[in-house]
Amino acid sequence: MKTPSSFRGKSAKSPLSKKTDSEVIKLYLKTQRSDYFGLLYQRYSTKVFSKCISLLKDEALAQDATQEIFTKIFLNLAKFSERSKFSTWVYSITYNYCIDFLRKRKKSKALFSDEMENPPDIVDDVPDSALLEMEVMKLKKVLELIPTGDKAILLMKYQDDMSIKEIAAILDKSESAIKMKIKRAKHKAQNVYRDIFPNNLN
Amino acid sequence: MASADSNNNSFKKLGKIEENQAPQPSPQTERNVMGTARNVGFIGNVLELYFSKALGMLSALFGGTDITEKSEKAKELRDGSFDNDNTIEPGGRVN
């Protein structure tokens, strides 16, 4: 993993790098030393930044978002309860920030396919394997073409292994609403795939 | 449930590719984040060190008992160093 400039070179030698996220958080809360928080920044900044670029599609916005997200993480670190993994908590703040940002900016535009005027009728469930086994570059193309909210919800479920309950908490929706959103997002992704790659059976 | 095995999961493979291809957050972003962390930490330490003293002084100023004085007295009592004017002996007999 790439590391931010001021921590490069330190991480490999430092015994701190062997500590788990949970141990680093405890040390930070106990001592308030900023280098412990720096270690968490080092571990997650590239992942958070890459998610922000993927969702916001703008590098400058992603820089600002990364800064805001880490400030939020820092200010709420004492509230982290370890009910979920720290990475899940960090990504939930990331998705929450990006979705909120896009909602505010787009206002009238639908962020999820089921918010469109005529949401797609769903008869059959798309099997997980249809998406999970899709060729990576084709999946990338498909994710670029579906609504950003649909992309986010699919990434939460299939890339970050978040549970329905965790996604529901991030999007402030009921678990059944989330199940429906995932179903619609999968359907949307499959339709886009068939449109852009009509000759593929995958 | 999504498969945890990244060998069969194109989402995870894509995540890794995007992470490797993504540029680093700028050094300025890192400086800003770490600056906030240091400043908040500093303010927290200042509050922790001086707030109780300031509160005690304010309390004394308005005629109350300085809480820091109270806690020092309590510490002395815990340590067993009684005041000279203490009229109750450990055995309970009143002079």
PDB file of C-alpha atoms in Angstrom:
ATOM      1  CA  MET A   1       0.000   0.000   0.000  1.00  0.00           C
ATOM      2  CA  LYS A   2       1.238   3.489  -0.782  1.00  0.00           C
ATOM      3  CA  THR A   3       1.848   5.734   2.173  1.00  0.00           C
ATOM      4  CA  PRO A   4       1.501   9.478   2.627  1.00  0.00           C
ATOM      5  CA  SER A   5       4.663  11.533   2.302  1.00  0.00           C
ATOM      6  CA  SER A   6       5.615  12.265   5.900  1.00  0.00           C
ATOM      7  CA  PHE A   7       5.118   8.648   7.021  1.00  0.00           C
ATOM      8  CA  ARG A   8       6.977   7.012   4.159  1.00  0.00           C
ATOM      9  CA  GLY A   9       9.911   5.020   5.379  1.00  0.00           C
ATOM     10  CA  LYS A  10       8.763   5.049   8.997  1.00  0.00           C
ATOM     11  CA  SER A  11       6.091   2.419   8.779  1.00  0.00           C
ATOM     12  CA  ALA A  12       8.143  -0.599   7.782  1.00  0.00           C
ATOM     13  CA  LYS A  13      10.636  -0.217  10.644  1.00  0.00           C
ATOM     14  CA  SER A  14       8.288   0.976  13.342  1.00  0.00           C
ATOM     15  CA  PRO A  15       6.953  -1.614  15.818  1.00  0.00           C
ATOM     16  CA  LEU A  16       3.800   0.463  15.764  1.00  0.00           C
ATOM     17  CA  SER A  17       3.046  -0.770  12.266  1.00  0.00           C
ATOM     18  CA  LYS A  18       2.442  -4.252  13.689  1.00  0.00           C
ATOM     19  CA  LYS A  19      -0.312  -3.026  16.005  1.00  0.00           C
ATOM     20  CA  THR A  20      -3.925  -3.589  15.040  1.00  0.00           C
ATOM     21  CA  ASP A  21      -6.221  -0.655  14.323  1.00  0.00           C
ATOM     22  CA  SER A  22      -7.970  -1.253  17.608  1.00  0.00           C
ATOM     23  CA  GLU A  23      -4.681  -1.108  19.561  1.00  0.00           C
ATOM     24  CA  VAL A  24      -3.631   2.091  17.786  1.00  0.00           C
ATOM     25  CA  ILE A  25      -6.987   3.724  18.570  1.00  0.00           C
ATOM     26  CA  LYS A  26      -6.684   2.786  22.245  1.00  0.00           C
ATOM     27  CA  LEU A  27      -3.152   4.217  22.360  1.00  0.00           C
ATOM     28  CA  TYR A  28      -4.318   7.408  20.692  1.00  0.00           C
ATOM     29  CA  LEU A  29      -7.259   7.859  23.053  1.00  0.00           C
ATOM     30  CA  LYS A  30      -4.991   7.245  26.034  1.00  0.00           C
ATOM     31  CA  THR A  31      -2.126   9.525  25.015  1.00  0.00           C
ATOM     32  CA  GLN A  32      -3.710  11.939  22.499  1.00  0.00           C
ATOM     33  CA  ARG A  33      -0.449  11.725  20.535  1.00  0.00           C
ATOM     34  CA  SER A  34      -1.087  12.741  16.936  1.00  0.00           C
ATOM     35  CA  ASP A  35       1.388  10.207  15.500  1.00  0.00           C
ATOM     36  CA  TYR A  36      -1.016   7.422  16.456  1.00  0.00           C
ATOM     37  CA  PHE A  37      -3.720   9.128  14.437  1.00  0.00           C
ATOM     38  CA  GLY A  38      -1.105   9.621  11.717  1.00  0.00           C
ATOM     39  CA  LEU A  39      -0.701   5.868  11.536  1.00  0.00           C
ATOM     40  CA  LEU A  40      -4.433   5.423  10.968  1.00  0.00           C
ATOM     41  CA  TYR A  41      -4.262   8.113   8.279  1.00  0.00           C
ATOM     42  CA  GLN A  42      -1.376   6.246   6.683  1.00  0.00           C
ATOM     43  CA  ARG A  43      -3.354   2.995   6.646  1.00  0.00           C
ATOM     44  CA  TYR A  44      -6.577   4.349   5.202  1.00  0.00           C
ATOM     45  CA  SER A  45      -5.963   7.619   3.338  1.00  0.00           C
ATOM     46  CA  THR A  46      -5.274   6.022  -0.053  1.00  0.00           C
ATOM     47  CA  LYS A  47      -8.308   3.745   0.200  1.00  0.00           C
ATOM     48  CA  VAL A  48     -10.561   6.607   1.255  1.00  0.00           C
ATOM     49  CA  PHE A  49      -9.152   8.873  -1.461  1.00  0.00           C
ATOM     50  CA  SER A  50      -9.599   6.198  -4.120  1.00  0.00           C
ATOM     51  CA  LYS A  51     -13.243   5.653  -3.048  1.00  0.00           C
ATOM     52  CA  CYS A  52     -13.857   9.410  -3.140  1.00  0.00           C
ATOM     53  CA  ILE A  53     -12.439   9.685  -6.673  1.00  0.00           C
ATOM     54  CA  SER A  54     -14.529   6.708  -7.762  1.00  0.00           C
ATOM     55  CA  LEU A  55     -17.771   8.206  -6.388  1.00  0.00           C
ATOM     56  CA  LEU A  56     -17.225  11.942  -6.898  1.00  0.00           C
ATOM     57  CA  LYS A  57     -15.354  11.579 -10.225  1.00  0.00           C
ATOM     58  CA  ASP A  58     -13.273  14.684  -9.500  1.00  0.00           C
ATOM     59  CA  GLU A  59      -9.812  14.671  -7.967  1.00  0.00           C
ATOM     60  CA  ALA A  60     -10.019  18.130  -6.388  1.00  0.00           C
ATOM     61  CA  LEU A  61     -13.370  17.304  -4.776  1.00  0.00           C
ATOM     62  CA  ALA A  62     -11.906  13.995  -3.616  1.00  0.00           C
ATOM     63  CA  GLN A  63      -8.993  15.824  -1.931  1.00  0.00           C
ATOM     64  CA  ASP A  64     -11.426  18.050  -0.003  1.00  0.00           C
ATOM     65  CA  ALA A  65     -13.626  15.050   0.802  1.00  0.00           C
ATOM     66  CA  THR A  66     -10.662  13.049   2.131  1.00  0.00           C
ATOM     67  CA  GLN A  67      -9.721  15.924   4.426  1.00  0.00           C
ATOM     68  CA  GLU A  68     -13.295  16.311   5.697  1.00  0.00           C
ATOM     69  CA  ILE A  69     -13.706  12.563   6.177  1.00  0.00           C
ATOM     70  CA  PHE A  70     -10.501  12.247   8.216  1.00  0.00           C
ATOM     71  CA  THR A  71     -11.458  15.244  10.320  1.00  0.00           C
ATOM     72  CA  LYS A  72     -14.798  13.517  11.020  1.00  0.00           C
ATOM     73  CA  ILE A  73     -13.003  10.264  11.829  1.00  0.00           C
ATOM     74  CA  PHE A  74     -10.657  12.106  14.175  1.00  0.00           C
ATOM     75  CA  LEU A  75     -13.424  13.997  15.972  1.00  0.00           C
ATOM     76  CA  ASN A  76     -15.529  10.847  16.398  1.00  0.00           C
ATOM     77  CA  LEU A  77     -12.778   8.384  17.214  1.00  0.00           C
ATOM     78  CA  ALA A  78     -13.791   8.233  20.883  1.00  0.00           C
ATOM     79  CA  LYS A  79     -17.290   7.157  19.778  1.00  0.00           C
ATOM     80  CA  PHE A  80     -16.002   4.206  17.742  1.00  0.00           C
ATOM     81  CA  SER A  81     -17.498   1.261  19.558  1.00  0.00           C
ATOM     82  CA  GLU A  82     -15.798  -1.712  17.873  1.00  0.00           C
ATOM     83  CA  ARG A  83     -19.146  -3.239  17.053  1.00  0.00           C
ATOM     84  CA  SER A  84     -17.838  -3.273  13.481  1.00  0.00           C
ATOM     85  CA  LYS A  85     -14.324  -3.378  12.062  1.00  0.00           C
ATOM     86  CA  PHE A  86     -12.544  -0.019  12.017  1.00  0.00           C
ATOM     87  CA  SER A  87     -12.226  -0.259   8.228  1.00  0.00           C
ATOM     88  CA  THR A  88     -16.005  -0.703   7.907  1.00  0.00           C
ATOM     89  CA  TRP A  89     -16.531   2.332  10.132  1.00  0.00           C
ATOM     90  CA  VAL A  90     -14.091   4.414   8.047  1.00  0.00           C
ATOM     91  CA  TYR A  91     -15.730   3.371   4.773  1.00  0.00           C
ATOM     92  CA  SER A  92     -19.214   4.029   6.148  1.00  0.00           C
ATOM     93  CA  ILE A  93     -18.162   7.621   6.921  1.00  0.00           C
ATOM     94  CA  THR A  94     -16.675   7.832   3.412  1.00  0.00           C
ATOM     95  CA  TYR A  95     -19.828   6.598   1.651  1.00  0.00           C
ATOM     96  CA  ASN A  96     -22.020   8.739   3.872  1.00  0.00           C
ATOM     97  CA  TYR A  97     -20.026  11.859   3.065  1.00  0.00           C
ATOM     98  CA  CYS A  98     -19.924  11.215  -0.694  1.00  0.00           C
ATOM     99  CA  ILE A  99     -23.609  10.304  -0.996  1.00  0.00           C
ATOM    100  CA  ASP A 100     -24.573  13.357   1.065  1.00  0.00           C
ATOM    101  CA  PHE A 101     -22.367  15.569  -1.064  1.00  0.00           C
ATOM    102  CA  LEU A 102     -23.836  14.250  -4.320  1.00  0.00           C
ATOM    103  CA  ARG A 103     -27.386  14.571  -2.993  1.00  0.00           C
ATOM    104  CA  LYS A 104     -26.815  18.216  -2.099  1.00  0.00           C
ATOM    105  CA  ARG A 105     -25.156  18.958  -5.421  1.00  0.00           C
ATOM    106  CA  LYS A 106     -27.532  17.114  -7.696  1.00  0.00           C
ATOM    107  CA  LYS A 107     -30.741  17.903  -5.800  1.00  0.00           C
ATOM    108  CA  SER A 108     -33.303  16.943  -8.463  1.00  0.00           C
ATOM    109  CA  LYS A 109     -31.275  14.191 -10.163  1.00  0.00           C
ATOM    110  CA  ALA A 110     -31.884  10.673  -8.918  1.00  0.00           C
ATOM    111  CA  LEU A 111     -28.941   9.119  -7.099  1.00  0.00           C
ATOM    112  CA  PHE A 112     -30.452   5.620  -7.062  1.00  0.00           C
ATOM    113  CA  SER A 113     -32.291   3.906  -9.906  1.00  0.00           C
ATOM    114  CA  ASP A 114     -35.339   3.306  -7.702  1.00  0.00           C
ATOM    115  CA  GLU A 115     -35.650   7.076  -7.213  1.00  0.00           C
ATOM    116  CA  MET A 116     -36.238   7.542 -10.951  1.00  0.00           C
ATOM    117  CA  GLU A 117     -39.718   8.396 -12.169  1.00  0.00           C
ATOM    118  CA  ASN A 118     -40.169   4.924 -13.597  1.00  0.00           C
ATOM    119  CA  PRO A 119     -38.047   2.523 -11.593  1.00  0.00           C
ATOM    120  CA  PRO A 120     -37.284  -0.687 -13.451  1.00  0.00           C
ATOM    121  CA  ASP A 121     -39.765  -3.504 -12.938  1.00  0.00           C
ATOM    122  CA  ILE A 122     -38.031  -6.403 -11.331  1.00  0.00           C
ATOM    123  CA  VAL A 123     -39.229  -9.885 -11.917  1.00  0.00           C
ATOM    124  CA  ASP A 124     -36.174 -12.086 -11.347  1.00  0.00           C
ATOM    125  CA  ASP A 125     -33.358 -11.708  -8.898  1.00  0.00           C
ATOM    126  CA  VAL A 126     -29.968 -11.234 -10.565  1.00  0.00           C
ATOM    127  CA  PRO A 127     -27.632 -13.863  -9.064  1.00  0.00           C
ATOM    128  CA  ASP A 128     -24.596 -12.475  -7.194  1.00  0.00           C
ATOM    129  CA  SER A 129     -22.317 -14.512  -9.429  1.00  0.00           C
ATOM    130  CA  ALA A 130     -23.421 -12.503 -12.472  1.00  0.00           C
ATOM    131  CA  LEU A 131     -21.704  -9.455 -10.977  1.00  0.00           C
ATOM    132  CA  LEU A 132     -18.964 -11.088  -8.926  1.00  0.00           C
ATOM    133  CA  GLU A 133     -17.622 -13.044 -11.872  1.00  0.00           C
ATOM    134  CA  MET A 134     -17.892 -10.227 -14.402  1.00  0.00           C
ATOM    135  CA  GLU A 135     -14.625  -9.328 -16.134  1.00  0.00           C
ATOM    136  CA  VAL A 136     -13.014  -6.603 -14.025  1.00  0.00           C
ATOM    137  CA  MET A 137     -12.698  -3.937 -16.734  1.00  0.00           C
ATOM    138  CA  LYS A 138     -16.244  -4.589 -17.876  1.00  0.00           C
ATOM    139  CA  LEU A 139     -17.479  -4.287 -14.319  1.00  0.00           C
ATOM    140  CA  LYS A 140     -15.615  -0.968 -14.056  1.00  0.00           C
ATOM    141  CA  LYS A 141     -17.380   0.279 -17.198  1.00  0.00           C
ATOM    142  CA  VAL A 142     -20.780  -0.890 -15.938  1.00  0.00           C
ATOM    143  CA  LEU A 143     -20.254   0.822 -12.565  1.00  0.00           C
ATOM    144  CA  GLU A 144     -19.363   4.060 -14.357  1.00  0.00           C
ATOM    145  CA  LEU A 145     -22.660   3.989 -16.224  1.00  0.00           C
ATOM    146  CA  ILE A 146     -25.156   3.205 -13.456  1.00  0.00           C
ATOM    147  CA  PRO A 147     -26.422   5.908 -11.029  1.00  0.00           C
ATOM    148  CA  THR A 148     -23.785   6.770  -8.393  1.00  0.00           C
ATOM    149  CA  GLY A 149     -26.025   5.652  -5.533  1.00  0.00           C
ATOM    150  CA  ASP A 150     -26.429   2.227  -7.142  1.00  0.00           C
ATOM    151  CA  LYS A 151     -22.672   2.017  -7.605  1.00  0.00           C
ATOM    152  CA  ALA A 152     -22.100   2.968  -3.959  1.00  0.00           C
ATOM    153  CA  ILE A 153     -24.552   0.398  -2.633  1.00  0.00           C
ATOM    154  CA  LEU A 154     -23.002  -2.384  -4.763  1.00  0.00           C
ATOM    155  CA  LEU A 155     -19.499  -1.412  -3.604  1.00  0.00           C
ATOM    156  CA  MET A 156     -20.637  -1.409   0.043  1.00  0.00           C
ATOM    157  CA  LYS A 157     -22.080  -4.903  -0.304  1.00  0.00           C
ATOM    158  CA  TYR A 158     -19.649  -6.654  -2.635  1.00  0.00           C
ATOM    159  CA  GLN A 159     -16.370  -4.775  -2.209  1.00  0.00           C
ATOM    160  CA  ASP A 160     -16.483  -3.859   1.475  1.00  0.00           C
ATOM    161  CA  ASP A 161     -18.622  -6.796   2.686  1.00  0.00           C
ATOM    162  CA  MET A 162     -20.980  -4.568   4.641  1.00  0.00           C
ATOM    163  CA  SER A 163     -24.105  -6.174   6.049  1.00  0.00           C
ATOM    164  CA  ILE A 164     -27.613  -5.050   5.084  1.00  0.00           C
ATOM    165  CA  LYS A 165     -27.913  -3.604   8.594  1.00  0.00           C
ATOM    166  CA  GLU A 166     -24.730  -1.546   8.193  1.00  0.00           C
ATOM    167  CA  ILE A 167     -25.791  -0.233   4.768  1.00  0.00           C
ATOM    168  CA  ALA A 168     -29.231   0.623   6.175  1.00  0.00           C
ATOM    169  CA  ALA A 169     -27.587   2.643   8.940  1.00  0.00           C
ATOM    170  CA  ILE A 170     -25.372   4.538   6.469  1.00  0.00           C
ATOM    171  CA  LEU A 171     -28.237   5.411   4.137  1.00  0.00           C
ATOM    172  CA  ASP A 172     -30.732   5.898   6.957  1.00  0.00           C
ATOM    173  CA  LYS A 173     -33.223   3.459   5.401  1.00  0.00           C
ATOM    174  CA  SER A 174     -34.950   0.302   6.557  1.00  0.00           C
ATOM    175  CA  GLU A 175     -33.315  -3.050   5.892  1.00  0.00           C
ATOM    176  CA  SER A 176     -36.104  -4.051   3.513  1.00  0.00           C
ATOM    177  CA  ALA A 177     -35.628  -0.789   1.568  1.00  0.00           C
ATOM    178  CA  ILE A 178     -31.932  -1.586   1.261  1.00  0.00           C
ATOM    179  CA  LYS A 179     -32.648  -5.097   0.013  1.00  0.00           C
ATOM    180  CA  MET A 180     -34.869  -3.578  -2.645  1.00  0.00           C
ATOM    181  CA  LYS A 181     -32.233  -0.973  -3.573  1.00  0.00           C
ATOM    182  CA  ILE A 182     -29.610  -3.696  -3.970  1.00  0.00           C
ATOM    183  CA  LYS A 183     -31.972  -5.751  -6.093  1.00  0.00           C
ATOM    184  CA  ARG A 184     -32.686  -2.775  -8.346  1.00  0.00           C
ATOM    185  CA  ALA A 185     -29.007  -1.801  -8.528  1.00  0.00           C
ATOM    186  CA  LYS A 186     -28.058  -5.335  -9.583  1.00  0.00           C
ATOM    187  CA  HIS A 187     -30.781  -5.306 -12.177  1.00  0.00           C
ATOM    188  CA  LYS A 188     -29.657  -1.928 -13.457  1.00  0.00           C
ATOM    189  CA  ALA A 189     -26.046  -3.140 -13.670  1.00  0.00           C
ATOM    190  CA  GLN A 190     -27.053  -6.244 -15.586  1.00  0.00           C
ATOM    191  CA  ASN A 191     -29.148  -4.222 -18.048  1.00  0.00           C
ATOM    192  CA  VAL A 192     -26.275  -1.784 -18.640  1.00  0.00           C
ATOM    193  CA  TYR A 193     -23.937  -4.733 -19.172  1.00  0.00           C
ATOM    194  CA  ARG A 194     -26.272  -6.256 -21.767  1.00  0.00           C
ATOM    195  CA  ASP A 195     -26.557  -2.879 -23.510  1.00  0.00           C
ATOM    196  CA  ILE A 196     -22.854  -2.177 -23.794  1.00  0.00           C
ATOM    197  CA  PHE A 197     -21.632  -5.733 -24.265  1.00  0.00           C
ATOM    198  CA  PRO A 198     -24.449  -7.312 -26.291  1.00  0.00           C
ATOM    199  CA  ASN A 199     -22.231 -10.083 -27.633  1.00  0.00           C
ATOM    200  CA  ASN A 200     -21.197 -11.366 -24.217  1.00  0.00           C
ATOM    201  CA  LEU A 201     -22.997 -14.160 -22.512  1.00  0.00           C
ATOM    202  CA  ASN A 202     -21.364 -13.386 -19.112  1.00  0.00           C
TER     203      ASN A 202
ATOM    204  CA  MET B   1     -23.638 -12.843   1.024  1.00  0.00           C
ATOM    205  CA  ALA B   2     -20.785 -11.625  -1.108  1.00  0.00           C
ATOM    206  CA  SER B   3     -17.847 -13.919  -1.314  1.00  0.00           C
ATOM    207  CA  ALA B   4     -14.928 -12.851   0.840  1.00  0.00           C
ATOM    208  CA  ASP B   5     -12.552 -14.616  -1.516  1.00  0.00           C
ATOM    209  CA  SER B   6     -11.084 -11.890  -3.702  1.00  0.00           C
ATOM    210  CA  ASN B   7     -10.088 -14.483  -6.334  1.00  0.00           C
ATOM    211  CA  ASN B   8     -13.734 -14.904  -7.292  1.00  0.00           C
ATOM    212  CA  ASN B   9     -14.852 -11.383  -6.612  1.00  0.00           C
ATOM    213  CA  SER B  10     -14.412  -8.856  -9.400  1.00  0.00           C
ATOM    214  CA  PHE B  11     -15.457  -6.023  -7.054  1.00  0.00           C
ATOM    215  CA  LYS B  12     -12.501  -6.710  -4.771  1.00  0.00           C
ATOM    216  CA  LYS B  13     -10.119  -7.063  -7.715  1.00  0.00           C
ATOM    217  CA  LEU B  14     -11.397  -3.750  -9.093  1.00  0.00           C
ATOM    218  CA  GLY B  15     -10.988  -2.123  -5.665  1.00  0.00           C
ATOM    219  CA  LYS B  16      -7.343  -3.232  -5.512  1.00  0.00           C
ATOM    220  CA  ILE B  17      -6.642  -2.026  -9.059  1.00  0.00           C
ATOM    221  CA  GLU B  18      -8.259   1.369  -8.389  1.00  0.00           C
ATOM    222  CA  GLU B  19      -6.378   1.728  -5.109  1.00  0.00           C
ATOM    223  CA  ASN B  20      -3.054   1.042  -6.826  1.00  0.00           C
ATOM    224  CA  GLN B  21      -3.822   3.381  -9.696  1.00  0.00           C
ATOM    225  CA  ALA B  22      -5.274   6.196  -7.594  1.00  0.00           C
ATOM    226  CA  PRO B  23      -2.951   9.118  -6.889  1.00  0.00           C
ATOM    227  CA  GLN B  24      -1.989   9.842  -3.295  1.00  0.00           C
ATOM    228  CA  PRO B  25      -3.990  12.418  -1.382  1.00  0.00           C
ATOM    229  CA  SER B  26      -1.915  15.595  -1.590  1.00  0.00           C
ATOM    230  CA  PRO B  27       0.664  16.389   1.127  1.00  0.00           C
ATOM    231  CA  GLN B  28      -1.427  19.498   1.833  1.00  0.00           C
ATOM    232  CA  THR B  29      -4.426  17.297   2.718  1.00  0.00           C
ATOM    233  CA  GLU B  30      -2.233  15.286   5.064  1.00  0.00           C
ATOM    234  CA  ARG B  31      -0.830  18.456   6.658  1.00  0.00           C
ATOM    235  CA  ASN B  32      -4.329  19.854   7.167  1.00  0.00           C
ATOM    236  CA  VAL B  33      -5.643  16.646   8.732  1.00  0.00           C
ATOM    237  CA  MET B  34      -2.636  16.231  11.010  1.00  0.00           C
ATOM    238  CA  GLY B  35      -2.743  19.948  11.855  1.00  0.00           C
ATOM    239  CA  THR B  36      -6.341  19.562  13.025  1.00  0.00           C
ATOM    240  CA  ALA B  37      -5.373  16.480  15.051  1.00  0.00           C
ATOM    241  CA  ARG B  38      -2.488  18.305  16.746  1.00  0.00           C
ATOM    242  CA  ASN B  39      -4.513  21.467  17.438  1.00  0.00           C
ATOM    243  CA  VAL B  40      -7.485  19.615  18.879  1.00  0.00           C
ATOM    244  CA  GLY B  41      -5.141  17.452  20.956  1.00  0.00           C
ATOM    245  CA  PHE B  42      -3.366  20.556  22.256  1.00  0.00           C
ATOM    246  CA  ILE B  43      -6.621  22.306  23.153  1.00  0.00           C
ATOM    247  CA  GLY B  44      -7.823  19.132  24.857  1.00  0.00           C
ATOM    248  CA  ASN B  45      -4.654  18.955  26.961  1.00  0.00           C
ATOM    249  CA  VAL B  46      -4.873  22.641  27.896  1.00  0.00           C
ATOM    250  CA  LEU B  47      -8.494  22.242  28.951  1.00  0.00           C
ATOM    251  CA  GLU B  48      -7.707  19.118  30.941  1.00  0.00           C
ATOM    252  CA  LEU B  49      -4.778  20.756  32.743  1.00  0.00           C
ATOM    253  CA  TYR B  50      -6.146  24.202  33.417  1.00  0.00           C
ATOM    254  CA  PHE B  51      -9.908  23.982  33.300  1.00  0.00           C
ATOM    255  CA  SER B  52     -10.291  22.446  36.759  1.00  0.00           C
ATOM    256  CA  LYS B  53      -7.870  25.023  38.226  1.00  0.00           C
ATOM    257  CA  ALA B  54      -9.753  27.887  36.546  1.00  0.00           C
ATOM    258  CA  LEU B  55     -13.059  26.507  37.791  1.00  0.00           C
ATOM    259  CA  GLY B  56     -11.670  26.278  41.318  1.00  0.00           C
ATOM    260  CA  MET B  57     -10.397  29.841  41.166  1.00  0.00           C
ATOM    261  CA  LEU B  58     -13.736  31.099  39.908  1.00  0.00           C
ATOM    262  CA  SER B  59     -15.519  29.188  42.630  1.00  0.00           C
ATOM    263  CA  ALA B  60     -13.183  30.688  45.277  1.00  0.00           C
ATOM    264  CA  LEU B  61     -13.663  34.141  43.790  1.00  0.00           C
ATOM    265  CA  PHE B  62     -17.408  33.922  44.350  1.00  0.00           C
ATOM    266  CA  GLY B  63     -17.060  32.788  47.945  1.00  0.00           C
ATOM    267  CA  GLY B  64     -17.203  29.019  47.542  1.00  0.00           C
ATOM    268  CA  THR B  65     -14.528  26.480  48.383  1.00  0.00           C
ATOM    269  CA  ASP B  66     -11.880  25.860  45.801  1.00  0.00           C
ATOM    270  CA  ILE B  67     -12.570  22.332  44.586  1.00  0.00           C
ATOM    271  CA  THR B  68      -8.861  21.708  44.038  1.00  0.00           C
ATOM    272  CA  GLU B  69      -8.288  22.638  47.698  1.00  0.00           C
ATOM    273  CA  LYS B  70     -11.046  20.187  48.654  1.00  0.00           C
ATOM    274  CA  SER B  71      -9.534  17.403  46.663  1.00  0.00           C
ATOM    275  CA  GLU B  72      -6.076  18.099  48.144  1.00  0.00           C
ATOM    276  CA  LYS B  73      -7.634  17.846  51.601  1.00  0.00           C
ATOM    277  CA  ALA B  74      -9.341  14.616  50.674  1.00  0.00           C
ATOM    278  CA  LYS B  75      -6.006  13.282  49.425  1.00  0.00           C
ATOM    279  CA  GLU B  76      -4.335  14.199  52.707  1.00  0.00           C
ATOM    280  CA  LEU B  77      -7.092  12.397  54.610  1.00  0.00           C
ATOM    281  CA  ARG B  78      -6.711   9.342  52.407  1.00  0.00           C
ATOM    282  CA  ASP B  79      -2.967   9.401  53.009  1.00  0.00           C
ATOM    283  CA  GLY B  80      -3.538   9.552  56.759  1.00  0.00           C
ATOM    284  CA  SER B  81      -2.026  12.998  57.414  1.00  0.00           C
ATOM    285  CA  PHE B  82      -4.686  14.597  59.623  1.00  0.00           C
ATOM    286  CA  ASP B  83      -4.902  18.303  60.426  1.00  0.00           C
ATOM    287  CA  ASN B  84      -3.733  19.504  63.854  1.00  0.00           C
ATOM    288  CA  ASP B  85      -7.165  20.844  64.733  1.00  0.00           C
ATOM    289  CA  ASN B  86      -8.834  17.512  64.067  1.00  0.00           C
ATOM    290  CA  THR B  87     -10.756  16.801  67.254  1.00  0.00           C
ATOM    291  CA  ILE B  88     -11.809  13.260  66.484  1.00  0.00           C
ATOM    292  CA  GLU B  89      -9.244  10.568  67.125  1.00  0.00           C
ATOM    293  CA  PRO B  90      -9.145   7.462  64.996  1.00  0.00           C
ATOM    294  CA  GLY B  91     -10.669   5.472  67.860  1.00  0.00           C
ATOM    295  CA  GLY B  92     -13.726   7.715  67.839  1.00  0.00           C
ATOM    296  CA  ARG B  93     -13.140   9.286  71.276  1.00  0.00           C
ATOM    297  CA  VAL B  94     -13.884  13.052  71.367  1.00  0.00           C
ATOM    298  CA  ASN B  95     -11.467  15.301  73.249  1.00  0.00           C
TER     299      ASN B  95
END
